[in-house]
Amino acid sequence: MRAWKAASGALLATAVTMGASASTAMASVPSAAAATTRCTGYDHNERTISLPNKPDIWMRIMLCVERVSSTQHYAYAKVYWDASFIGGNRFDGFKLHVRLERNDSVKDTWTCNLKSVLNDWDSGPTNGHFCGSAFSSASQAGGWTADGKADYDVDNDGKGYLPSWQLQGSPSVS
């Protein structure tokens, strides 16, 4: 199961980085049922983070859950951001935690360390930076969602890690 998870995550990351959607990327993974994907809306999980002595950074994080087959589900996030290039660090740390849940019970988690990409790039890819995938192979139907949080430490603010940014979860799939 973990081998499939790693392979599918690598397939998704490569395909999404090349501009394909996650659904298109997963088309090459065997499936007993048509894939169904549900994501948080574009107007949710947005935040402007104030950076001391630097331009602020605007962020949007979309959480998605996908049914790959009747028994396989995975959760992932797409991260968008925009800020002026500063030539320095925005964050001392930025970790995005993605959870695959069934009826609010955590089935798997995945953590992405986004510190480098957020510090090195003034804006994210137009199709979002891919983070995932939490995976489960279970026969239970219904109630599958993606949920998550972001933990970050703004560079030079003297506050350390701020309270977690609790993200709105995705709608459910069966």
PDB file of C-alpha atoms in Angstrom:
ATOM      1  CA  MET A   1       0.000   0.000   0.000  1.00  0.00           C
ATOM      2  CA  ARG A   2       2.794   2.471   0.884  1.00  0.00           C
ATOM      3  CA  ALA A   3       4.546   1.647  -2.399  1.00  0.00           C
ATOM      4  CA  TRP A   4       1.381   2.560  -4.318  1.00  0.00           C
ATOM      5  CA  LYS A   5       1.059   5.709  -2.211  1.00  0.00           C
ATOM      6  CA  ALA A   6       4.606   6.780  -3.007  1.00  0.00           C
ATOM      7  CA  ALA A   7       4.214   5.952  -6.706  1.00  0.00           C
ATOM      8  CA  SER A   8       0.891   7.735  -7.040  1.00  0.00           C
ATOM      9  CA  GLY A   9       2.202  10.752  -5.107  1.00  0.00           C
ATOM     10  CA  ALA A  10       5.243  10.952  -7.378  1.00  0.00           C
ATOM     11  CA  LEU A  11       3.007  10.585 -10.451  1.00  0.00           C
ATOM     12  CA  LEU A  12       0.726  13.338  -9.210  1.00  0.00           C
ATOM     13  CA  ALA A  13       3.555  15.677  -8.241  1.00  0.00           C
ATOM     14  CA  THR A  14       5.230  15.233 -11.627  1.00  0.00           C
ATOM     15  CA  ALA A  15       2.024  15.625 -13.608  1.00  0.00           C
ATOM     16  CA  VAL A  16       0.736  18.590 -11.645  1.00  0.00           C
ATOM     17  CA  THR A  17       4.133  20.292 -11.868  1.00  0.00           C
ATOM     18  CA  MET A  18       3.961  19.813 -15.639  1.00  0.00           C
ATOM     19  CA  GLY A  19       0.535  21.467 -15.711  1.00  0.00           C
ATOM     20  CA  ALA A  20      -1.801  18.467 -15.660  1.00  0.00           C
ATOM     21  CA  SER A  21      -4.657  18.304 -13.211  1.00  0.00           C
ATOM     22  CA  ALA A  22      -4.574  15.726 -10.427  1.00  0.00           C
ATOM     23  CA  SER A  23      -7.533  13.945 -12.051  1.00  0.00           C
ATOM     24  CA  THR A  24      -5.677  13.707 -15.363  1.00  0.00           C
ATOM     25  CA  ALA A  25      -2.563  12.480 -13.576  1.00  0.00           C
ATOM     26  CA  MET A  26      -4.485   9.732 -11.815  1.00  0.00           C
ATOM     27  CA  ALA A  27      -6.060   8.527 -15.073  1.00  0.00           C
ATOM     28  CA  SER A  28      -3.078   6.211 -15.523  1.00  0.00           C
ATOM     29  CA  VAL A  29      -3.622   4.600 -12.105  1.00  0.00           C
ATOM     30  CA  PRO A  30      -5.867   1.507 -12.285  1.00  0.00           C
ATOM     31  CA  SER A  31      -9.337   2.184 -10.990  1.00  0.00           C
ATOM     32  CA  ALA A  32     -12.470   0.146 -10.422  1.00  0.00           C
ATOM     33  CA  ALA A  33     -14.683   3.254 -10.383  1.00  0.00           C
ATOM     34  CA  ALA A  34     -14.512   6.668 -11.968  1.00  0.00           C
ATOM     35  CA  ALA A  35     -12.496   9.196  -9.979  1.00  0.00           C
ATOM     36  CA  THR A  36     -14.431  11.835  -8.074  1.00  0.00           C
ATOM     37  CA  THR A  37     -12.712  14.933  -6.702  1.00  0.00           C
ATOM     38  CA  ARG A  38     -13.995  17.573  -4.270  1.00  0.00           C
ATOM     39  CA  CYS A  39     -12.006  20.676  -3.287  1.00  0.00           C
ATOM     40  CA  THR A  40     -12.513  23.671  -1.040  1.00  0.00           C
ATOM     41  CA  GLY A  41     -13.739  26.729  -2.922  1.00  0.00           C
ATOM     42  CA  TYR A  42     -11.387  29.362  -4.269  1.00  0.00           C
ATOM     43  CA  ASP A  43     -12.702  31.908  -1.763  1.00  0.00           C
ATOM     44  CA  HIS A  44     -11.806  29.785   1.278  1.00  0.00           C
ATOM     45  CA  ASN A  45      -8.473  29.354   3.051  1.00  0.00           C
ATOM     46  CA  GLU A  46      -7.064  32.705   1.962  1.00  0.00           C
ATOM     47  CA  ARG A  47      -4.787  34.815   4.085  1.00  0.00           C
ATOM     48  CA  THR A  48      -2.439  37.758   3.777  1.00  0.00           C
ATOM     49  CA  ILE A  49       0.528  37.272   6.082  1.00  0.00           C
ATOM     50  CA  SER A  50       2.252  40.396   7.334  1.00  0.00           C
ATOM     51  CA  LEU A  51       6.035  40.261   7.002  1.00  0.00           C
ATOM     52  CA  PRO A  52       8.175  42.724   9.003  1.00  0.00           C
ATOM     53  CA  ASN A  53      10.108  45.144   6.751  1.00  0.00           C
ATOM     54  CA  LYS A  54       9.079  43.183   3.635  1.00  0.00           C
ATOM     55  CA  PRO A  55       6.090  43.109   1.292  1.00  0.00           C
ATOM     56  CA  ASP A  56       3.241  40.986   2.675  1.00  0.00           C
ATOM     57  CA  ILE A  57       2.478  37.622   1.102  1.00  0.00           C
ATOM     58  CA  TRP A  58      -1.012  36.588  -0.049  1.00  0.00           C
ATOM     59  CA  MET A  59      -1.778  32.860   0.152  1.00  0.00           C
ATOM     60  CA  ARG A  60      -4.569  30.478  -0.812  1.00  0.00           C
ATOM     61  CA  ILE A  61      -4.611  26.785   0.079  1.00  0.00           C
ATOM     62  CA  MET A  62      -7.118  24.434  -1.565  1.00  0.00           C
ATOM     63  CA  LEU A  63      -7.686  21.081   0.085  1.00  0.00           C
ATOM     64  CA  CYS A  64      -8.921  18.262  -2.151  1.00  0.00           C
ATOM     65  CA  VAL A  65     -10.078  14.702  -1.627  1.00  0.00           C
ATOM     66  CA  GLU A  66     -10.303  12.221  -4.466  1.00  0.00           C
ATOM     67  CA  ARG A  67     -11.861   8.807  -4.759  1.00  0.00           C
ATOM     68  CA  VAL A  68      -9.490   6.898  -7.014  1.00  0.00           C
ATOM     69  CA  SER A  69     -11.514   3.677  -6.884  1.00  0.00           C
ATOM     70  CA  SER A  70     -14.311   2.240  -4.768  1.00  0.00           C
ATOM     71  CA  THR A  71     -11.758   1.423  -2.051  1.00  0.00           C
ATOM     72  CA  GLN A  72      -9.007   4.047  -2.496  1.00  0.00           C
ATOM     73  CA  HIS A  73      -9.092   7.700  -1.434  1.00  0.00           C
ATOM     74  CA  TYR A  74      -6.407  10.330  -1.121  1.00  0.00           C
ATOM     75  CA  ALA A  75      -6.135  13.934   0.064  1.00  0.00           C
ATOM     76  CA  TYR A  76      -3.847  16.667  -1.212  1.00  0.00           C
ATOM     77  CA  ALA A  77      -3.425  20.435  -1.202  1.00  0.00           C
ATOM     78  CA  LYS A  78      -2.701  23.010  -3.884  1.00  0.00           C
ATOM     79  CA  VAL A  79      -0.931  26.133  -2.628  1.00  0.00           C
ATOM     80  CA  TYR A  80      -1.047  29.500  -4.367  1.00  0.00           C
ATOM     81  CA  TRP A  81       0.812  32.644  -3.294  1.00  0.00           C
ATOM     82  CA  ASP A  82       1.802  36.056  -4.530  1.00  0.00           C
ATOM     83  CA  ALA A  83       4.310  38.548  -3.165  1.00  0.00           C
ATOM     84  CA  SER A  84       7.046  40.827  -4.394  1.00  0.00           C
ATOM     85  CA  PHE A  85      10.510  39.315  -4.759  1.00  0.00           C
ATOM     86  CA  ILE A  86      12.529  40.293  -1.710  1.00  0.00           C
ATOM     87  CA  GLY A  87      15.852  38.534  -2.079  1.00  0.00           C
ATOM     88  CA  GLY A  88      15.615  37.237   1.501  1.00  0.00           C
ATOM     89  CA  ASN A  89      13.551  34.940   3.649  1.00  0.00           C
ATOM     90  CA  ARG A  90       9.867  35.326   4.347  1.00  0.00           C
ATOM     91  CA  PHE A  91       9.637  32.364   6.688  1.00  0.00           C
ATOM     92  CA  ASP A  92      11.898  30.514   9.106  1.00  0.00           C
ATOM     93  CA  GLY A  93       9.501  27.593   8.760  1.00  0.00           C
ATOM     94  CA  PHE A  94       6.295  26.712   6.919  1.00  0.00           C
ATOM     95  CA  LYS A  95       4.747  23.251   7.180  1.00  0.00           C
ATOM     96  CA  LEU A  96       1.455  22.261   5.621  1.00  0.00           C
ATOM     97  CA  HIS A  97      -0.253  19.234   7.189  1.00  0.00           C
ATOM     98  CA  VAL A  98      -2.836  17.471   4.996  1.00  0.00           C
ATOM     99  CA  ARG A  99      -5.184  14.926   6.551  1.00  0.00           C
ATOM    100  CA  LEU A 100      -7.395  12.339   4.899  1.00  0.00           C
ATOM    101  CA  GLU A 101     -10.425  11.861   7.130  1.00  0.00           C
ATOM    102  CA  ARG A 102     -13.520   9.713   7.114  1.00  0.00           C
ATOM    103  CA  ASN A 103     -16.349  11.136   9.203  1.00  0.00           C
ATOM    104  CA  ASP A 104     -13.807  13.368  11.031  1.00  0.00           C
ATOM    105  CA  SER A 105     -11.604  10.402  11.949  1.00  0.00           C
ATOM    106  CA  VAL A 106      -8.014  10.752  10.643  1.00  0.00           C
ATOM    107  CA  LYS A 107      -7.013   7.909   8.318  1.00  0.00           C
ATOM    108  CA  ASP A 108      -3.656   9.258   7.059  1.00  0.00           C
ATOM    109  CA  THR A 109      -1.577  12.439   7.114  1.00  0.00           C
ATOM    110  CA  TRP A 110       1.057  14.041   4.917  1.00  0.00           C
ATOM    111  CA  THR A 111       3.277  17.013   5.752  1.00  0.00           C
ATOM    112  CA  CYS A 112       4.956  19.289   3.215  1.00  0.00           C
ATOM    113  CA  ASN A 113       7.798  21.607   4.148  1.00  0.00           C
ATOM    114  CA  LEU A 114       7.136  24.714   2.030  1.00  0.00           C
ATOM    115  CA  LYS A 115       9.774  26.994   3.565  1.00  0.00           C
ATOM    116  CA  SER A 116      12.155  26.890   0.592  1.00  0.00           C
ATOM    117  CA  VAL A 117       9.586  27.403  -2.177  1.00  0.00           C
ATOM    118  CA  LEU A 118       7.886  30.254  -0.312  1.00  0.00           C
ATOM    119  CA  ASN A 119      11.232  31.948   0.330  1.00  0.00           C
ATOM    120  CA  ASP A 120      12.670  31.373  -3.144  1.00  0.00           C
ATOM    121  CA  TRP A 121       9.731  32.237  -5.427  1.00  0.00           C
ATOM    122  CA  ASP A 122       7.782  35.492  -5.596  1.00  0.00           C
ATOM    123  CA  SER A 123       4.622  33.653  -6.656  1.00  0.00           C
ATOM    124  CA  GLY A 124       3.480  30.071  -6.968  1.00  0.00           C
ATOM    125  CA  PRO A 125       2.707  28.190 -10.176  1.00  0.00           C
ATOM    126  CA  THR A 126      -0.576  29.213 -11.804  1.00  0.00           C
ATOM    127  CA  ASN A 127      -1.928  25.682 -11.289  1.00  0.00           C
ATOM    128  CA  GLY A 128      -0.799  25.640  -7.644  1.00  0.00           C
ATOM    129  CA  HIS A 129       2.089  23.990  -5.837  1.00  0.00           C
ATOM    130  CA  PHE A 130       1.134  20.364  -5.132  1.00  0.00           C
ATOM    131  CA  CYS A 131       1.350  18.967  -1.598  1.00  0.00           C
ATOM    132  CA  GLY A 132       0.214  15.411  -0.874  1.00  0.00           C
ATOM    133  CA  SER A 133      -0.872  12.742  -0.724  1.00  0.00           C
ATOM    134  CA  ALA A 134      -2.487  11.232   2.344  1.00  0.00           C
ATOM    135  CA  PHE A 135      -3.880   7.870   1.246  1.00  0.00           C
ATOM    136  CA  SER A 136      -6.235   5.155   2.461  1.00  0.00           C
ATOM    137  CA  SER A 137      -7.337   1.864   1.024  1.00  0.00           C
ATOM    138  CA  ALA A 138     -10.584   1.007   2.791  1.00  0.00           C
ATOM    139  CA  SER A 139     -13.926  -0.329   1.651  1.00  0.00           C
ATOM    140  CA  GLN A 140     -16.092   2.074   3.680  1.00  0.00           C
ATOM    141  CA  ALA A 141     -18.184   4.388   1.518  1.00  0.00           C
ATOM    142  CA  GLY A 142     -19.062   7.994   2.234  1.00  0.00           C
ATOM    143  CA  GLY A 143     -17.730  10.725   4.464  1.00  0.00           C
ATOM    144  CA  TRP A 144     -14.212  11.014   2.998  1.00  0.00           C
ATOM    145  CA  THR A 145     -12.740  14.548   3.262  1.00  0.00           C
ATOM    146  CA  ALA A 146      -9.446  16.418   3.123  1.00  0.00           C
ATOM    147  CA  ASP A 147      -8.575  18.650   6.050  1.00  0.00           C
ATOM    148  CA  GLY A 148      -5.450  20.353   7.264  1.00  0.00           C
ATOM    149  CA  LYS A 149      -3.538  23.132   8.907  1.00  0.00           C
ATOM    150  CA  ALA A 150      -0.498  25.301   8.249  1.00  0.00           C
ATOM    151  CA  ASP A 151       2.169  26.004  10.858  1.00  0.00           C
ATOM    152  CA  TYR A 152       4.488  28.875  10.073  1.00  0.00           C
ATOM    153  CA  ASP A 153       7.184  31.052  11.616  1.00  0.00           C
ATOM    154  CA  VAL A 154       7.574  34.496  10.025  1.00  0.00           C
ATOM    155  CA  ASP A 155      11.212  35.516   9.555  1.00  0.00           C
ATOM    156  CA  ASN A 156      12.468  38.219  11.948  1.00  0.00           C
ATOM    157  CA  ASP A 157       9.192  38.802  13.790  1.00  0.00           C
ATOM    158  CA  GLY A 158      10.509  37.424  17.098  1.00  0.00           C
ATOM    159  CA  LYS A 159       7.339  35.389  17.713  1.00  0.00           C
ATOM    160  CA  GLY A 160       8.396  31.884  16.643  1.00  0.00           C
ATOM    161  CA  TYR A 161       5.683  29.623  15.280  1.00  0.00           C
ATOM    162  CA  LEU A 162       2.316  31.360  15.328  1.00  0.00           C
ATOM    163  CA  PRO A 163      -0.919  29.527  16.230  1.00  0.00           C
ATOM    164  CA  SER A 164      -1.840  27.047  13.509  1.00  0.00           C
ATOM    165  CA  TRP A 165      -3.833  28.283  10.535  1.00  0.00           C
ATOM    166  CA  GLN A 166      -6.739  25.824  10.638  1.00  0.00           C
ATOM    167  CA  LEU A 167      -7.924  25.248   7.076  1.00  0.00           C
ATOM    168  CA  GLN A 168     -11.479  24.647   5.946  1.00  0.00           C
ATOM    169  CA  GLY A 169     -11.828  21.069   4.790  1.00  0.00           C
ATOM    170  CA  SER A 170     -13.086  19.815   1.459  1.00  0.00           C
ATOM    171  CA  PRO A 171     -16.595  18.614   0.710  1.00  0.00           C
ATOM    172  CA  SER A 172     -16.923  14.842   1.046  1.00  0.00           C
ATOM    173  CA  VAL A 173     -16.821  12.055  -1.507  1.00  0.00           C
ATOM    174  CA  SER A 174     -18.219   8.562  -1.156  1.00  0.00           C
TER     175      SER A 174
END
